[in-house]
Short mmCIF file of C-alpha atoms in Angstrom, two decimals:
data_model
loop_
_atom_site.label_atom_id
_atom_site.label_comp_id
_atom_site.label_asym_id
_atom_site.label_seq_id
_atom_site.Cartn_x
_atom_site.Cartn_y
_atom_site.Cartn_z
CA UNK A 1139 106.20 81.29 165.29
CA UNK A 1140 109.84 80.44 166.43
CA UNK A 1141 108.52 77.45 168.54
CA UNK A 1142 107.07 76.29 165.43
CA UNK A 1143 110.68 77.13 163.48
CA UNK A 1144 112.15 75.00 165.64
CA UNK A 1145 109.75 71.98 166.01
CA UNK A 1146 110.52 72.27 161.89
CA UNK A 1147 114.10 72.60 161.76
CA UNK A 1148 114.06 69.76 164.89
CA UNK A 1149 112.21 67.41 162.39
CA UNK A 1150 113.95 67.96 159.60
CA UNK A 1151 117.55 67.35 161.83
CA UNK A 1152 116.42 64.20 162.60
CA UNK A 1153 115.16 62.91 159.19
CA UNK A 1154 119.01 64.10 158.13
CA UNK A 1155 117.41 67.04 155.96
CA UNK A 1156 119.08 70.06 155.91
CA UNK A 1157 116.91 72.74 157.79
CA UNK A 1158 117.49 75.36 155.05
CA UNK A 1159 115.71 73.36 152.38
CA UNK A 1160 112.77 73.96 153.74
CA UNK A 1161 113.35 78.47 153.56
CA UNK A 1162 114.71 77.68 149.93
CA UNK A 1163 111.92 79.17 147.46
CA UNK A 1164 113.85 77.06 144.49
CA UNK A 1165 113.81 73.55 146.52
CA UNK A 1166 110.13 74.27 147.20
CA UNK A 1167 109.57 75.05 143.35
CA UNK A 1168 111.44 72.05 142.53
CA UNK A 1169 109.59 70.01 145.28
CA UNK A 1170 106.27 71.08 143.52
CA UNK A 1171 106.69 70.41 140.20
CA UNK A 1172 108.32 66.89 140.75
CA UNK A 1173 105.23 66.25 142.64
CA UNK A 1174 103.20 67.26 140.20
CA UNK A 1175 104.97 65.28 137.20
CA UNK A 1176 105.11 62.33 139.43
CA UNK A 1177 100.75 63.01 140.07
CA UNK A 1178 100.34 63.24 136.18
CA UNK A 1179 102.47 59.94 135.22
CA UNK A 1180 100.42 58.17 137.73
CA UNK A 1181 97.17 59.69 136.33
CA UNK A 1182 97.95 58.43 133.10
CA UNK A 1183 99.18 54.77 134.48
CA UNK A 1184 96.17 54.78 135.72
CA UNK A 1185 93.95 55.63 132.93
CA UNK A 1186 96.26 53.70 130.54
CA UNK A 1187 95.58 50.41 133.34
CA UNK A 1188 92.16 51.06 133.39
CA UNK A 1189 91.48 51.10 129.40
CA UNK A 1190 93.53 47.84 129.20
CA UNK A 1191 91.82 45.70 132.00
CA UNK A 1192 87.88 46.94 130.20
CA UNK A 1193 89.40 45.85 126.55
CA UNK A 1194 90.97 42.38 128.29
CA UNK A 1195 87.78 42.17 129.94
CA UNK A 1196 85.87 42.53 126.20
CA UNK A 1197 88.56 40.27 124.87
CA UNK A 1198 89.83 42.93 122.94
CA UNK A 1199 93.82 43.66 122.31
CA UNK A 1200 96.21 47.02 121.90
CA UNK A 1201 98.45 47.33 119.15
CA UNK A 1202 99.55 48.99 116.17
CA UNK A 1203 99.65 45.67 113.50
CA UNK A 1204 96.16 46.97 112.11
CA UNK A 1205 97.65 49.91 110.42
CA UNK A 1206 99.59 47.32 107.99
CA UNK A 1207 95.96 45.74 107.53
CA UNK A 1208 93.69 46.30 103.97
CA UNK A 1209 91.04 49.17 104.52
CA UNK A 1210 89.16 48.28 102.18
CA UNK A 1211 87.54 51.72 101.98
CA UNK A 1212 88.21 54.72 98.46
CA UNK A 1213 89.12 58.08 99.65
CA UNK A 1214 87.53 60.70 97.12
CA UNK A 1215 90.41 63.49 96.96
CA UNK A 1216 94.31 61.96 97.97
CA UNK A 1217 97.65 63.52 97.14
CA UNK A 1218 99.36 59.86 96.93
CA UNK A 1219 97.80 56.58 95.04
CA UNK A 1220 95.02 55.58 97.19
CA UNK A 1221 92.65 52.11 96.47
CA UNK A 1222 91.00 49.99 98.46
CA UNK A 1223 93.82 47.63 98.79
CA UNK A 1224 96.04 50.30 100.49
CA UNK A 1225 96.24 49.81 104.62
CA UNK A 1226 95.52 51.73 107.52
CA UNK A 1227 99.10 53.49 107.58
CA UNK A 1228 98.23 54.86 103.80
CA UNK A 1229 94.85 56.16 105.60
CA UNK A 1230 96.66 57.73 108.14
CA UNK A 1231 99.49 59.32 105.89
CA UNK A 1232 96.43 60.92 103.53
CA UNK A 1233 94.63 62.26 106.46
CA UNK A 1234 98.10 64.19 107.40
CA UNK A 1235 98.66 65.31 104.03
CA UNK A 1236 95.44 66.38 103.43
CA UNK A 1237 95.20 68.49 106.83
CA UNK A 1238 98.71 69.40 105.97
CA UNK A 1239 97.80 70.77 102.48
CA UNK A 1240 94.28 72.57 104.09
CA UNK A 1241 96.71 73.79 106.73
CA UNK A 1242 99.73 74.85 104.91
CA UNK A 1243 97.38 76.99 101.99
CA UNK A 1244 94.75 78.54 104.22
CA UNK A 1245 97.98 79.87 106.92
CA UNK A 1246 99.11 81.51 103.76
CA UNK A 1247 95.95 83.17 102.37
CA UNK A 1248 94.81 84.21 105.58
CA UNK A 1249 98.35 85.84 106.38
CA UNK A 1250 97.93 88.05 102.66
CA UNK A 1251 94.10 88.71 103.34
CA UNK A 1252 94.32 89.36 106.86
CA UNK A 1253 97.51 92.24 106.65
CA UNK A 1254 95.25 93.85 103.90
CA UNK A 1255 92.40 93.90 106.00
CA UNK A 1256 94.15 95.42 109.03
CA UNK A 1257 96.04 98.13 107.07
CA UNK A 1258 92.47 98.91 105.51
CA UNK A 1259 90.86 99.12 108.77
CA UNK A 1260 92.79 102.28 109.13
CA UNK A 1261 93.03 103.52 105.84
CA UNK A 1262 92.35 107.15 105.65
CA UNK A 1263 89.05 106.56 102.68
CA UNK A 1264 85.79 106.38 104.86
CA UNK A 1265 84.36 103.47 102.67
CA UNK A 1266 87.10 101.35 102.91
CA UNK A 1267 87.37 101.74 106.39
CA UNK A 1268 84.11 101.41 106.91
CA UNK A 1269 84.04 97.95 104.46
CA UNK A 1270 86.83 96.40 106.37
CA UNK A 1271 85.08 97.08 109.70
CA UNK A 1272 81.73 95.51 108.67
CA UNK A 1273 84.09 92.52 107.37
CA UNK A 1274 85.54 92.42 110.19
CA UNK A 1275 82.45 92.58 112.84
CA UNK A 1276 80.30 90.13 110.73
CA UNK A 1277 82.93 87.18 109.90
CA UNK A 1278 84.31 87.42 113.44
CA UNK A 1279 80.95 86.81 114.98
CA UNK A 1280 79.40 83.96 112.92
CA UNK A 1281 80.09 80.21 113.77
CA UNK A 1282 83.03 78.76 111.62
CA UNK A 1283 81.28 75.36 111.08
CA UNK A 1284 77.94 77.83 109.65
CA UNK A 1285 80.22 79.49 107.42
CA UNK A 1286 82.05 76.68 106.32
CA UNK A 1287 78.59 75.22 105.38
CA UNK A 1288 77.50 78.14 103.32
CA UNK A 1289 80.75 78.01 101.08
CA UNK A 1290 80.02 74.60 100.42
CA UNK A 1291 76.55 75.04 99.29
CA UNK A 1292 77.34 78.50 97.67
CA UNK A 1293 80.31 76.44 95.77
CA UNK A 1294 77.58 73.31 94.75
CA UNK A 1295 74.88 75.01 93.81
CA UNK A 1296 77.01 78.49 92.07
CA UNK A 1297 78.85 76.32 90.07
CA UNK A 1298 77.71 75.29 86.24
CA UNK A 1299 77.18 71.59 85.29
CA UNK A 1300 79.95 69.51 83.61
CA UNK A 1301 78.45 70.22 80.25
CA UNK A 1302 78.35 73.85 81.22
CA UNK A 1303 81.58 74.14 82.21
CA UNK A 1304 83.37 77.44 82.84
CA UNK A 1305 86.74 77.27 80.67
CA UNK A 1306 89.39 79.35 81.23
CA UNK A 1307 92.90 80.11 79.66
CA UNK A 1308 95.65 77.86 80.39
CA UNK A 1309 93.31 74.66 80.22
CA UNK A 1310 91.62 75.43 83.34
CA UNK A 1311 88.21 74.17 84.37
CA UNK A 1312 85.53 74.76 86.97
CA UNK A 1313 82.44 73.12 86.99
CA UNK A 1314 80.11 71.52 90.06
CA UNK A 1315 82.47 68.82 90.25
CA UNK A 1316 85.57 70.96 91.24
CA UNK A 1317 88.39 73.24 89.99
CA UNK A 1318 90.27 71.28 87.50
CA UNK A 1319 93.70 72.28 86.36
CA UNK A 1320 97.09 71.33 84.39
CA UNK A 1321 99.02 68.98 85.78
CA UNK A 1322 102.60 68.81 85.50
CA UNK A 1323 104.20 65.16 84.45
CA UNK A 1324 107.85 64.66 84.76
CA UNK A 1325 110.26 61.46 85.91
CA UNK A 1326 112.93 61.66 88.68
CA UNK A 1327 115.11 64.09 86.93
CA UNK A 1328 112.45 66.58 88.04
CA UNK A 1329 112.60 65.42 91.50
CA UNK A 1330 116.39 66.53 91.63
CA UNK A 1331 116.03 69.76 89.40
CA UNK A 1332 113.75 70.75 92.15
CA UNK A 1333 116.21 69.96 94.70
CA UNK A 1334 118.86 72.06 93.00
CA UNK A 1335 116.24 74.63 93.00
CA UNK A 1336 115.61 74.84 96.23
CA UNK A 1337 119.27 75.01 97.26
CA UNK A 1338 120.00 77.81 94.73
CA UNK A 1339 116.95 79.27 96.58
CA UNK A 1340 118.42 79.14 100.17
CA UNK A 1341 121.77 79.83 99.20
CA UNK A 1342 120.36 83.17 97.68
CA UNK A 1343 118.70 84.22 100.78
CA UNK A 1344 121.61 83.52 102.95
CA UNK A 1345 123.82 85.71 100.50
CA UNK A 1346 120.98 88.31 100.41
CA UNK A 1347 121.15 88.85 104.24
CA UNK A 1348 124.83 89.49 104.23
CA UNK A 1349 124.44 91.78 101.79
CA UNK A 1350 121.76 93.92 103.44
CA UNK A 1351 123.75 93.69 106.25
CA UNK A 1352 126.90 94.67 104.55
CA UNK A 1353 124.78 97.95 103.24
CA UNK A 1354 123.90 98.46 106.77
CA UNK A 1355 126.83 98.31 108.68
CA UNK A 1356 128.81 100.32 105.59
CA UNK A 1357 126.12 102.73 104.20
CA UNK A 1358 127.46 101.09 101.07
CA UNK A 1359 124.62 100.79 97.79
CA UNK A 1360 125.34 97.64 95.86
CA UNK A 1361 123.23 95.58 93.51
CA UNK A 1362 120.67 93.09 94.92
CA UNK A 1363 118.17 92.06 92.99
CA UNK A 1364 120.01 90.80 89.81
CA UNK A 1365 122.61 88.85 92.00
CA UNK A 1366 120.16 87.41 93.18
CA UNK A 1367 118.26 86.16 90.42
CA UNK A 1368 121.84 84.78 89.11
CA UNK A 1369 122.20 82.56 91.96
CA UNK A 1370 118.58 81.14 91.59
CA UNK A 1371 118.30 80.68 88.10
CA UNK A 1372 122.00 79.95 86.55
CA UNK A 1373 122.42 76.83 88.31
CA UNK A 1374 118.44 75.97 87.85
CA UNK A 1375 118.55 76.51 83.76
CA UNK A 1376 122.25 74.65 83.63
CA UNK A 1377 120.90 71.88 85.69
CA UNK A 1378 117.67 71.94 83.43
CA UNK A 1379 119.39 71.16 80.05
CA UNK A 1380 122.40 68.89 81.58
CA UNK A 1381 119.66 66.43 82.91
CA UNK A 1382 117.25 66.87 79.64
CA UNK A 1383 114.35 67.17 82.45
CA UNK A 1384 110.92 65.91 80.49
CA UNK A 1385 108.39 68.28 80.94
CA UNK A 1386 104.67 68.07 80.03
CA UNK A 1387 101.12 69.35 81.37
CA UNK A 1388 98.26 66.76 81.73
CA UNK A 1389 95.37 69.49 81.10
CA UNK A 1390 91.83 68.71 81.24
CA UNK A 1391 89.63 67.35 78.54
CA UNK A 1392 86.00 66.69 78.65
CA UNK A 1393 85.46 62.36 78.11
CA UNK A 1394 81.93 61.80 77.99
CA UNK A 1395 80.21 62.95 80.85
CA UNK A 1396 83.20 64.05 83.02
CA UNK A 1397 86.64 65.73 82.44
CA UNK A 1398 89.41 63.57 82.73
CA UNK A 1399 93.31 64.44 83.34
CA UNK A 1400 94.90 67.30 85.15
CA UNK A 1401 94.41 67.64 88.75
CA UNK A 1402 91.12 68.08 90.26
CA UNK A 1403 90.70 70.62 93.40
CA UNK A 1404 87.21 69.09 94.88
CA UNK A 1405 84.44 71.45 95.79
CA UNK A 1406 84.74 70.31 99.64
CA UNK A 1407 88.64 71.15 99.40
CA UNK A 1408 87.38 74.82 98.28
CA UNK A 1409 84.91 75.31 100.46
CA UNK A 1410 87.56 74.38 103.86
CA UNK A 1411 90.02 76.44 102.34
CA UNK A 1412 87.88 79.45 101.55
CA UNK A 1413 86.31 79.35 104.95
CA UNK A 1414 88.91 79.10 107.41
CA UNK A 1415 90.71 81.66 105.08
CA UNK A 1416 87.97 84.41 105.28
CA UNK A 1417 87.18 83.38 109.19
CA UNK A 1418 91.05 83.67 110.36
CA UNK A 1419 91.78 86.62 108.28
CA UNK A 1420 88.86 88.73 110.35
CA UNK A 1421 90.98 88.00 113.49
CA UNK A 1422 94.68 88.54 111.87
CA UNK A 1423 93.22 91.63 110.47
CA UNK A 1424 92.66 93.28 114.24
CA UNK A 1425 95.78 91.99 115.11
CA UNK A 1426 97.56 93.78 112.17
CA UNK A 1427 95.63 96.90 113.24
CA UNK A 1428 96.49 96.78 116.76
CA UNK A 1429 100.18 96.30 115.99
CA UNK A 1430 100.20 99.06 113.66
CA UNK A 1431 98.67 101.30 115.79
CA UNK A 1432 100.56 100.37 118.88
CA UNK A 1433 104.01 101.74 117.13
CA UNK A 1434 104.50 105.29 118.71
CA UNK A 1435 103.17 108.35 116.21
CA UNK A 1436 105.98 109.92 116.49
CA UNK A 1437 107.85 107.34 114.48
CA UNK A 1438 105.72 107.66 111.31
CA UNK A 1439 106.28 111.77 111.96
CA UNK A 1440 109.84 111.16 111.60
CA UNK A 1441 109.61 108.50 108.33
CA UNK A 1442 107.55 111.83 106.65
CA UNK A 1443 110.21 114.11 107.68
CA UNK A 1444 112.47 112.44 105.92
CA UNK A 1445 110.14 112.47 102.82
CA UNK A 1446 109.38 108.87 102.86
CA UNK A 1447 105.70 107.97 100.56
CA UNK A 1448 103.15 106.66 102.22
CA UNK A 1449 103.80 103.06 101.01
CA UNK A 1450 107.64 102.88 101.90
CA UNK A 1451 106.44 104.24 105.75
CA UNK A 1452 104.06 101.41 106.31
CA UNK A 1453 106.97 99.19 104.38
CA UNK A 1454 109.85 99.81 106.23
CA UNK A 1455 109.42 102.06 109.32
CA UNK A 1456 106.07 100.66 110.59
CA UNK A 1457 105.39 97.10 110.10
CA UNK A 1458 108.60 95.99 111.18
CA UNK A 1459 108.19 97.49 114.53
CA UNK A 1460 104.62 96.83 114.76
CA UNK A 1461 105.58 93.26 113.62
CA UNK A 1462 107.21 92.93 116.99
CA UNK A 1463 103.89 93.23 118.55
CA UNK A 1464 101.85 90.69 115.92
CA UNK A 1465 103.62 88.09 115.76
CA UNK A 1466 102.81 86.18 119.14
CA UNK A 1467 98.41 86.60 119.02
CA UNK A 1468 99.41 85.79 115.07
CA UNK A 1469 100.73 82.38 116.08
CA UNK A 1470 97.47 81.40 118.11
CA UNK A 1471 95.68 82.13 115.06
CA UNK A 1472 97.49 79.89 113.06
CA UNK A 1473 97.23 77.05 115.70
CA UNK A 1474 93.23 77.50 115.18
CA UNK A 1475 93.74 76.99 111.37
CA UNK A 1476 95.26 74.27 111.87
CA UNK A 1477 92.96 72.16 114.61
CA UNK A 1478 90.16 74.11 113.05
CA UNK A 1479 91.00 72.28 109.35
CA UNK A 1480 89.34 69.27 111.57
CA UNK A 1481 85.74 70.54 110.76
CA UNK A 1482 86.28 69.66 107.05
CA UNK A 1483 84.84 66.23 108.06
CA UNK A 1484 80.96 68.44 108.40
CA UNK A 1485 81.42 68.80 104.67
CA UNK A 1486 82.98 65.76 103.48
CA UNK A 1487 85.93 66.71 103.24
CA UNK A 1488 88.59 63.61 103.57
CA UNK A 1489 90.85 65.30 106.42
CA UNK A 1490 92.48 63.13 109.15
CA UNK A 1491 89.74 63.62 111.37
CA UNK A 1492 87.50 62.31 108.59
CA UNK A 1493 89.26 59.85 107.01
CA UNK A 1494 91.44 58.07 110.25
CA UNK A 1495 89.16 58.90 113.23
CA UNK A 1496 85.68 58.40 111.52
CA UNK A 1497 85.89 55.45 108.63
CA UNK A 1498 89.05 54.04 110.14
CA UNK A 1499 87.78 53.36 113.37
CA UNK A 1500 84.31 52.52 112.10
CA UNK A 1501 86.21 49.94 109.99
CA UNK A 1502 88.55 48.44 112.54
CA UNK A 1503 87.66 48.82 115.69
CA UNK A 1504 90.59 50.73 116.81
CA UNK A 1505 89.71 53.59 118.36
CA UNK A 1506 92.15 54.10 121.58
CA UNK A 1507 95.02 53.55 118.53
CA UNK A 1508 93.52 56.02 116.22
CA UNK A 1509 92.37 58.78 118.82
CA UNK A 1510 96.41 58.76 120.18
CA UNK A 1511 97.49 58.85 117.03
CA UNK A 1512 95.00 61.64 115.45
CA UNK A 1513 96.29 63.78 119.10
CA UNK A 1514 99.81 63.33 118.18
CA UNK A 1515 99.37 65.01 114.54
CA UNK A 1516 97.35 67.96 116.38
CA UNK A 1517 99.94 67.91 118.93
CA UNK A 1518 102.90 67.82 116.10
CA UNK A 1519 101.67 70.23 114.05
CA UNK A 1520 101.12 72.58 116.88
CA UNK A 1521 104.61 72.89 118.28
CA UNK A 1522 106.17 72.85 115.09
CA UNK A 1523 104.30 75.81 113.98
CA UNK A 1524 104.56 77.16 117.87
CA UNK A 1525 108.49 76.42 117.43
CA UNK A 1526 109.13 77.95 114.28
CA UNK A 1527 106.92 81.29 115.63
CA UNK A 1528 109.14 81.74 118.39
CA UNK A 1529 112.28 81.52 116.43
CA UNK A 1530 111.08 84.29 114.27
CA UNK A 1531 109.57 86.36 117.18
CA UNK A 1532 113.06 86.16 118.42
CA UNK A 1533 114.62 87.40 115.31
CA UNK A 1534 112.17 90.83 114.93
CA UNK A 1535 112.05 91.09 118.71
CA UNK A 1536 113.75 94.74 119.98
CA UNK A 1537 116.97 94.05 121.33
CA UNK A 1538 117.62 96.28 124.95
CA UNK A 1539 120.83 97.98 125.20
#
């Protein structure tokens, strides 16, 4: 072993190395993962070479100019003015909105549904115990893309005709065709009453916290909630009647042998969202339930000591704690809502993968342009949501003394 030391250290003497490099385990770390960057650039040089000598070869060029092309295609359910003389880029920027709206609306649902399925998986009544357990065990072991297809049939073939129609207060509509409902019609002055809004809304919070905090660090009891409701809606009202904001509701009227105005949620839209709601929520549910029942006994003991209702000791002794532990599997799930919103395109639904990587490419050709562009929304939305996780993890994680 020393000859061998010393044949080393001898080698690296005379390549003007210093010996000790070679004992260092954080030059040898460093060594290995430049290596292995350097490996991965050159496997994707390589692959990127390779796909552009077969397209010269077929005659065929890279680029990005087709986006500003005509598509020359409708999209059935946009949340911007779509025709067939928009381009490419207006394909692409509907596909993200429309995975962003599927994405944004089903994290939310599943969140509410899921917690209330994982606090009644150990709720102390036998039948809804047992209910949220057969939920549970039955969602969580059926294909998505099965269930996804039964909500869309269920939702087709439930539904009434137009002429049929199911009315409801408020002016809202479901029939076959979709969920239709009011829709709200405004100018710009809208646009900035809802950015005064919004600030009044943040400004609110941030005030909120240093109150609580204030309470906290002074056992002091001071007034919250109407504060609070000052600095949100005194600004919001003044700003309303300073700016005369124009506000009316498009709401749905029945033209023949369809019902025109408002704003129509299609049956495909429904059927996603329901789905990947009711699928995540089985798996956020045991998540909730493990959290919860990974915060030590002896803490909800001490929150009925102090004569604290059942409610307020879920409320504020054990889901903040347990919170600690759900947050991190929680994230994953929301990263599979999100890439699974991709499976829309089995039931028509006119998601990016649907609308950019299937007609799009169909229609131009495209398809090394499209398929890096459809990975960088995945890829996007991923560590955003991954980023924003982690910041909150950090904020409920237990600080060590």
């Amino acid at each position: 072993m020393t000859d061998v030391s010393d044949k080393r250290s001898g080698v690296a003497a005379r390549s003007g190395i210093d010996p000790s490099l070679f004992y260092n385990p954080t030059a040898r770390a460093i060594f290995y993962q430049a290596a292995l960057l350097i490996a991965v650039a050159l496997l994707f040089w390589w692959l990127q070479s390779n796909a552009a000598a077969n397209m010269a070869a077929q005659g065929r060029t890279t680029g990005f100019g087709f986006l500003f092309q005509t598509a020359g295609f409708n999209i059935g359910f946009s949340l911007i003015p779509f025709n067939r003389s928009s381009t490419y880029l207006d394909v692409y920027i509907v596909g993200i909105l429309n995975t962003l709206l599927v994405a944004v609306v089903g994290i939310v649902l599943a969140t509410i549904l899921g917690f209330i399925i994982g606090v009644a998986r150990l709720s102390p009544n036998f039948l809804i115990r047992k209910l949220a357990m057969v939920y549970v065990e039955v969602v969580r072991n059926m294909p998505l893309l099965l269930q996804l297809l039964f909500w869309y049939f269920l939702a087709l073939n439930a539904m009434p005709a137009v002429r049929q129609s199911y009315e409801f207060p408020l002016g809202v509509v479901l029939n076959q065709r979709g969920l239709y409902l009011p829709l709200l019609q405004s100018d710009q002055r809208f646009l900035i009453l809802l950015g005064i809004f919004v600030v009044a809304v943040i400004i609110a919070l941030v005030w909120r916290h240093r109150r609580v905090r204030r309470m906290e660090e002074k056992g002091e009891r001071l007034p919250v909630l109407l504060p609070l409701l000052g600095i949100i809606l005194v600004p919001t009202v003044l700003a309303y009647f300073a700016l005369q904001v124009p506000i009316a509701f498009s709401v749905p009227e029945l033209t023949g042998f369809n019902y025109t105005g408002g704003f129509v949620v299609p049956p495909e839209l429904t059927a996603l969202v329901i789905g990947l709601v009711v699928y995540t929520a089985a798996f956020i549910g045991e998540i909730v339930r493990a959290g919860i029942q990974a915060v030590n006994y002896g803490q909800v003991e001490a929150a009925a000591s102090l004569g604290l209702k059942d409610g307020d000791r879920l409320r504020l002794v054990i889901i903040p704690q347990a919170m600690r532990i759900i947050i991190p599997p929680l994230t994953s799930q929301y990263l599979n809502l999100t890439k699974n919103s991709s499976l829309g395109a089995a039931i028509a639904f006119p998601e990016l993968v649907n609308v950019f990587m299937g007609t799009a490419i169909n229609q131009s050709g495209r398809a090394v342009e499209i398929v890096a562009l459809t990975m960088a929304v995945y890829l996007t939305f991923s560590l955003t949501t991954s980023l924003f996780m982690n910041w909150y993890n950090s904020r409920v994680a237990l600080v060590e003394r």
